[in-house]
Amino acid sequence: IVWGDLHLGEEDEIALKTSFDMTNKLKANKIVLHDVVNSHSISHHEKRDPFQLLKREEDGSWSLKNELKNVEDFFNNNKKHSFIVIRSNHDEFIDRWLMNEDWRKAPNKLLYLNFANIIANGEAPKGIIPYVLSKQTTNTYCLAVDESKVINGWEVGMHGHIGVHGSKPSPIQLKNLPIKTITGHTHVPHREDGHLSVGTLSKLRLGYNKGASAWLHSNVVIYPNGKTSHIHIIDGKYTTLI
């Protein structure tokens, strides 16, 4: 089962609980995850908003250490499940932060220095989130960028934030690839010939999706015969679209 983008820290608790229920009833042996962490504590988007920074300081959510502990706890509290973690843009926010931030002027200074040393020593070739999960969990496998993972004829190793030759991806572009694909990233479930995208398991309003929104809590199931279906979650109940 490929879950909608997780965004721990901004997850919708009902959608997440329903997804576990769905996974258990279907007896899915692997859960594929996109955007496991929201990375709001070091997000370059929220850095530009002084009021958001003030809110983060007041409620303590500026702490990257706490955010990563929340991610570790999620996997360690669900050890009966096996997870495949797709390299995603929100997970990459941490690596981007390490490259672009002046640690002397930022919160999370000690963690910055620790992670910078790990990167400099070549100990995290897949990135910081895969490094942390490899050290702190036993039920995860993290894919690197461009690392393939095919399940019953479906390529699930792409998040959907990088298109062909580094371009901006689109459903039309992805459907024309020589293999069927399932991606995340858009938060909008979509079917386009040989391409599917999941929805999200985050809250449906996160402040930056203003106006009309097609975001939906939605997962994709891959059956043993290679068939797939979207399963949408609305008010804690789910419905199947073949």
Tab-separated table of C-alpha atoms in Angstrom:
chain	number	residue	atom	x	y	z
A	1	ILE	CA	0.000	0.000	0.000
A	2	VAL	CA	1.286	3.471	-0.921
A	3	TRP	CA	0.086	6.004	1.623
A	4	GLY	CA	-0.629	9.643	0.936
A	5	ASP	CA	2.147	12.034	1.950
A	6	LEU	CA	2.598	11.636	5.711
A	7	HIS	CA	4.033	14.979	6.944
A	8	LEU	CA	4.535	13.932	10.562
A	9	GLY	CA	4.004	16.974	12.733
A	10	GLU	CA	1.115	18.094	10.528
A	11	GLU	CA	-0.584	14.722	10.052
A	12	ASP	CA	-4.346	14.261	10.207
A	13	GLU	CA	-4.815	11.848	13.101
A	14	ILE	CA	-8.097	10.385	11.823
A	15	ALA	CA	-6.725	9.824	8.306
A	16	LEU	CA	-3.599	8.202	9.752
A	17	LYS	CA	-5.553	5.913	12.089
A	18	THR	CA	-7.865	4.938	9.207
A	19	SER	CA	-4.857	4.191	6.984
A	20	PHE	CA	-3.465	1.783	9.582
A	21	ASP	CA	-6.882	0.124	9.831
A	22	MET	CA	-7.046	-0.156	6.046
A	23	THR	CA	-3.525	-1.595	5.884
A	24	ASN	CA	-4.303	-4.209	8.526
A	25	LYS	CA	-7.560	-5.314	6.904
A	26	LEU	CA	-5.875	-5.678	3.518
A	27	LYS	CA	-2.918	-7.488	5.137
A	28	ALA	CA	-0.527	-5.328	3.134
A	29	ASN	CA	3.047	-6.481	3.730
A	30	LYS	CA	4.726	-3.167	2.878
A	31	ILE	CA	3.790	0.467	3.490
A	32	VAL	CA	5.358	2.939	1.053
A	33	LEU	CA	5.739	6.426	2.550
A	34	HIS	CA	6.278	9.878	1.061
A	35	ASP	CA	7.292	13.034	2.984
A	36	VAL	CA	7.600	11.311	6.345
A	37	VAL	CA	8.610	14.549	8.077
A	38	ASN	CA	7.112	17.990	7.576
A	39	SER	CA	10.427	19.737	8.480
A	40	HIS	CA	8.592	22.845	9.661
A	41	SER	CA	11.264	23.454	12.312
A	42	ILE	CA	13.833	24.392	9.637
A	43	SER	CA	11.621	25.008	6.575
A	44	HIS	CA	12.967	27.640	4.179
A	45	HIS	CA	9.347	28.567	3.425
A	46	GLU	CA	8.446	29.413	7.030
A	47	LYS	CA	11.768	31.186	7.545
A	48	ARG	CA	10.352	34.061	5.477
A	49	ASP	CA	7.341	34.518	7.778
A	50	PRO	CA	8.264	36.269	11.064
A	51	PHE	CA	4.851	35.510	12.585
A	52	GLN	CA	5.211	31.821	11.848
A	53	LEU	CA	8.668	31.914	13.410
A	54	LEU	CA	7.211	33.585	16.502
A	55	LYS	CA	4.543	30.894	16.742
A	56	ARG	CA	7.185	28.172	16.421
A	57	GLU	CA	9.249	29.782	19.173
A	58	GLU	CA	6.257	30.024	21.526
A	59	ASP	CA	5.043	26.448	21.066
A	60	GLY	CA	8.549	24.920	20.883
A	61	SER	CA	8.059	23.427	17.410
A	62	TRP	CA	11.215	25.137	16.119
A	63	SER	CA	13.146	22.217	17.633
A	64	LEU	CA	14.464	19.905	14.928
A	65	LYS	CA	15.489	17.460	17.650
A	66	ASN	CA	11.861	17.138	18.773
A	67	GLU	CA	10.653	16.813	15.205
A	68	LEU	CA	13.075	13.979	14.466
A	69	LYS	CA	12.206	12.266	17.749
A	70	ASN	CA	8.561	12.326	16.656
A	71	VAL	CA	9.549	10.584	13.413
A	72	GLU	CA	11.605	7.940	15.245
A	73	ASP	CA	8.747	7.281	17.669
A	74	PHE	CA	6.287	6.804	14.817
A	75	PHE	CA	8.291	3.936	13.329
A	76	ASN	CA	9.321	2.399	16.647
A	77	ASN	CA	5.715	2.412	17.854
A	78	ASN	CA	4.646	0.523	14.724
A	79	LYS	CA	7.269	-2.215	14.545
A	80	LYS	CA	4.860	-4.841	13.227
A	81	HIS	CA	4.783	-2.940	9.929
A	82	SER	CA	7.544	-2.756	7.333
A	83	PHE	CA	8.057	0.643	5.692
A	84	ILE	CA	9.688	1.807	2.465
A	85	VAL	CA	10.590	5.503	2.677
A	86	ILE	CA	10.755	7.394	-0.614
A	87	ARG	CA	13.220	10.278	-0.907
A	88	SER	CA	10.936	13.323	-0.852
A	89	ASN	CA	11.235	17.091	-0.952
A	90	HIS	CA	10.156	17.755	2.654
A	91	ASP	CA	12.726	15.213	3.863
A	92	GLU	CA	15.300	17.054	1.738
A	93	PHE	CA	14.539	20.335	3.536
A	94	ILE	CA	16.984	19.249	6.245
A	95	ASP	CA	19.788	18.641	3.754
A	96	ARG	CA	19.030	21.985	2.086
A	97	TRP	CA	19.121	23.667	5.501
A	98	LEU	CA	22.585	22.231	6.120
A	99	MET	CA	23.837	23.576	2.802
A	100	ASN	CA	22.303	27.056	2.993
A	101	GLU	CA	21.972	28.058	6.653
A	102	ASP	CA	24.500	30.021	8.704
A	103	TRP	CA	24.496	27.904	11.840
A	104	ARG	CA	25.701	30.837	13.958
A	105	LYS	CA	22.454	32.713	13.315
A	106	ALA	CA	19.989	29.839	13.451
A	107	PRO	CA	18.289	27.696	16.095
A	108	ASN	CA	19.268	24.002	16.268
A	109	LYS	CA	22.974	24.911	16.266
A	110	LEU	CA	24.277	21.755	17.928
A	111	LEU	CA	22.259	19.467	15.687
A	112	TYR	CA	23.453	21.445	12.663
A	113	LEU	CA	27.083	20.855	13.631
A	114	ASN	CA	26.502	17.165	14.319
A	115	PHE	CA	24.743	16.599	10.989
A	116	ALA	CA	27.287	18.707	9.088
A	117	ASN	CA	30.055	16.475	10.434
A	118	ILE	CA	28.128	13.359	9.386
A	119	ILE	CA	27.644	14.718	5.857
A	120	ALA	CA	31.287	15.834	5.593
A	121	ASN	CA	32.467	12.346	6.571
A	122	GLY	CA	30.321	10.744	3.876
A	123	GLU	CA	28.212	8.844	6.415
A	124	ALA	CA	24.839	9.887	4.991
A	125	PRO	CA	24.973	9.301	1.219
A	126	LYS	CA	21.170	9.137	0.988
A	127	GLY	CA	20.575	12.188	3.185
A	128	ILE	CA	19.917	12.945	6.847
A	129	ILE	CA	16.459	11.384	7.206
A	130	PRO	CA	17.663	8.014	5.797
A	131	TYR	CA	20.720	8.253	8.074
A	132	VAL	CA	18.612	8.889	11.188
A	133	LEU	CA	16.139	6.121	10.357
A	134	SER	CA	18.932	3.625	9.660
A	135	LYS	CA	20.366	4.324	13.116
A	136	GLN	CA	17.157	4.591	15.141
A	137	THR	CA	14.717	2.137	13.529
A	138	THR	CA	14.702	-1.484	12.374
A	139	ASN	CA	11.577	-1.562	10.190
A	140	THR	CA	12.432	1.002	7.518
A	141	TYR	CA	14.252	0.947	4.205
A	142	CYS	CA	15.000	4.350	2.690
A	143	LEU	CA	15.469	4.834	-1.028
A	144	ALA	CA	17.990	7.285	-2.439
A	145	VAL	CA	17.162	9.739	-5.211
A	146	ASP	CA	16.859	7.738	-8.469
A	147	GLU	CA	16.868	4.417	-6.604
A	148	SER	CA	14.301	2.140	-8.175
A	149	LYS	CA	11.719	0.078	-6.312
A	150	VAL	CA	9.287	-1.933	-8.445
A	151	ILE	CA	6.315	-3.664	-6.811
A	152	ASN	CA	4.193	-5.924	-9.011
A	153	GLY	CA	5.058	-3.924	-12.121
A	154	TRP	CA	4.739	-0.467	-10.541
A	155	GLU	CA	7.703	1.840	-9.979
A	156	VAL	CA	7.163	3.427	-6.549
A	157	GLY	CA	10.628	4.921	-6.026
A	158	MET	CA	9.805	8.456	-7.232
A	159	HIS	CA	8.221	11.061	-4.987
A	160	GLY	CA	7.147	13.212	-7.938
A	161	HIS	CA	9.018	16.436	-7.179
A	162	ILE	CA	11.664	15.763	-9.844
A	163	GLY	CA	10.687	15.194	-13.463
A	164	VAL	CA	12.584	13.919	-16.489
A	165	HIS	CA	16.105	15.419	-16.674
A	166	GLY	CA	15.358	17.444	-13.537
A	167	SER	CA	12.406	19.272	-15.061
A	168	LYS	CA	9.105	20.019	-13.327
A	169	PRO	CA	7.079	16.796	-13.532
A	170	SER	CA	3.531	16.427	-14.802
A	171	PRO	CA	1.099	13.497	-15.081
A	172	ILE	CA	1.468	13.592	-18.871
A	173	GLN	CA	5.254	13.366	-18.589
A	174	LEU	CA	5.118	10.546	-16.066
A	175	LYS	CA	2.529	8.487	-17.939
A	176	ASN	CA	4.842	8.429	-20.966
A	177	LEU	CA	7.636	6.684	-19.097
A	178	PRO	CA	8.246	3.062	-20.151
A	179	ILE	CA	7.035	1.764	-16.774
A	180	LYS	CA	3.925	2.330	-14.694
A	181	THR	CA	4.494	4.725	-11.790
A	182	ILE	CA	2.957	5.699	-8.466
A	183	THR	CA	4.105	9.006	-6.965
A	184	GLY	CA	3.166	11.454	-4.218
A	185	HIS	CA	3.967	15.152	-3.785
A	186	THR	CA	0.846	16.860	-5.183
A	187	HIS	CA	-1.529	15.781	-2.370
A	188	VAL	CA	-4.105	15.272	-5.124
A	189	PRO	CA	-5.033	11.699	-6.151
A	190	HIS	CA	-4.732	11.274	-9.906
A	191	ARG	CA	-4.932	8.538	-12.538
A	192	GLU	CA	-3.462	9.055	-15.985
A	193	ASP	CA	-3.040	5.820	-17.977
A	194	GLY	CA	0.079	4.214	-16.454
A	195	HIS	CA	0.604	6.901	-13.809
A	196	LEU	CA	-1.067	7.222	-10.406
A	197	SER	CA	-0.478	9.704	-7.616
A	198	VAL	CA	-1.621	9.378	-4.023
A	199	GLY	CA	-3.189	12.124	-1.943
A	200	THR	CA	-2.021	13.207	1.495
A	201	LEU	CA	-2.430	12.155	5.125
A	202	SER	CA	-1.654	15.659	6.351
A	203	LYS	CA	-4.264	18.127	7.477
A	204	LEU	CA	-6.118	19.350	4.398
A	205	ARG	CA	-5.359	22.974	5.241
A	206	LEU	CA	-1.757	23.836	6.046
A	207	GLY	CA	-1.811	27.576	5.422
A	208	TYR	CA	-0.099	27.563	2.048
A	209	ASN	CA	-2.888	25.893	0.041
A	210	LYS	CA	-5.200	28.892	0.030
A	211	GLY	CA	-8.350	29.056	-2.080
A	212	ALA	CA	-10.073	26.084	-3.670
A	213	SER	CA	-8.143	22.879	-3.004
A	214	ALA	CA	-8.279	19.368	-4.423
A	215	TRP	CA	-6.198	17.896	-1.598
A	216	LEU	CA	-7.647	14.611	-0.421
A	217	HIS	CA	-6.752	11.866	2.041
A	218	SER	CA	-6.078	9.018	-0.353
A	219	ASN	CA	-3.895	5.897	-0.591
A	220	VAL	CA	-3.158	3.473	-3.431
A	221	VAL	CA	-3.278	-0.297	-3.015
A	222	ILE	CA	-1.198	-2.577	-5.258
A	223	TYR	CA	-2.736	-6.036	-5.424
A	224	PRO	CA	-0.745	-9.251	-6.026
A	225	ASN	CA	-1.947	-9.419	-9.661
A	226	GLY	CA	-0.619	-5.902	-10.376
A	227	LYS	CA	-4.026	-4.225	-10.321
A	228	THR	CA	-4.347	-1.028	-8.301
A	229	SER	CA	-7.032	1.076	-6.684
A	230	HIS	CA	-7.231	4.425	-4.963
A	231	ILE	CA	-8.856	4.341	-1.544
A	232	HIS	CA	-10.095	7.736	-0.410
A	233	ILE	CA	-10.645	8.578	3.263
A	234	ILE	CA	-13.440	10.965	4.177
A	235	ASP	CA	-14.474	11.554	7.810
A	236	GLY	CA	-12.720	8.396	8.954
A	237	LYS	CA	-14.432	6.188	6.368
A	238	TYR	CA	-12.978	4.952	3.126
A	239	THR	CA	-14.224	4.244	-0.343
A	240	THR	CA	-12.517	2.369	-3.174
A	241	LEU	CA	-12.080	3.654	-6.699
A	242	ILE	CA	-10.922	1.038	-9.220
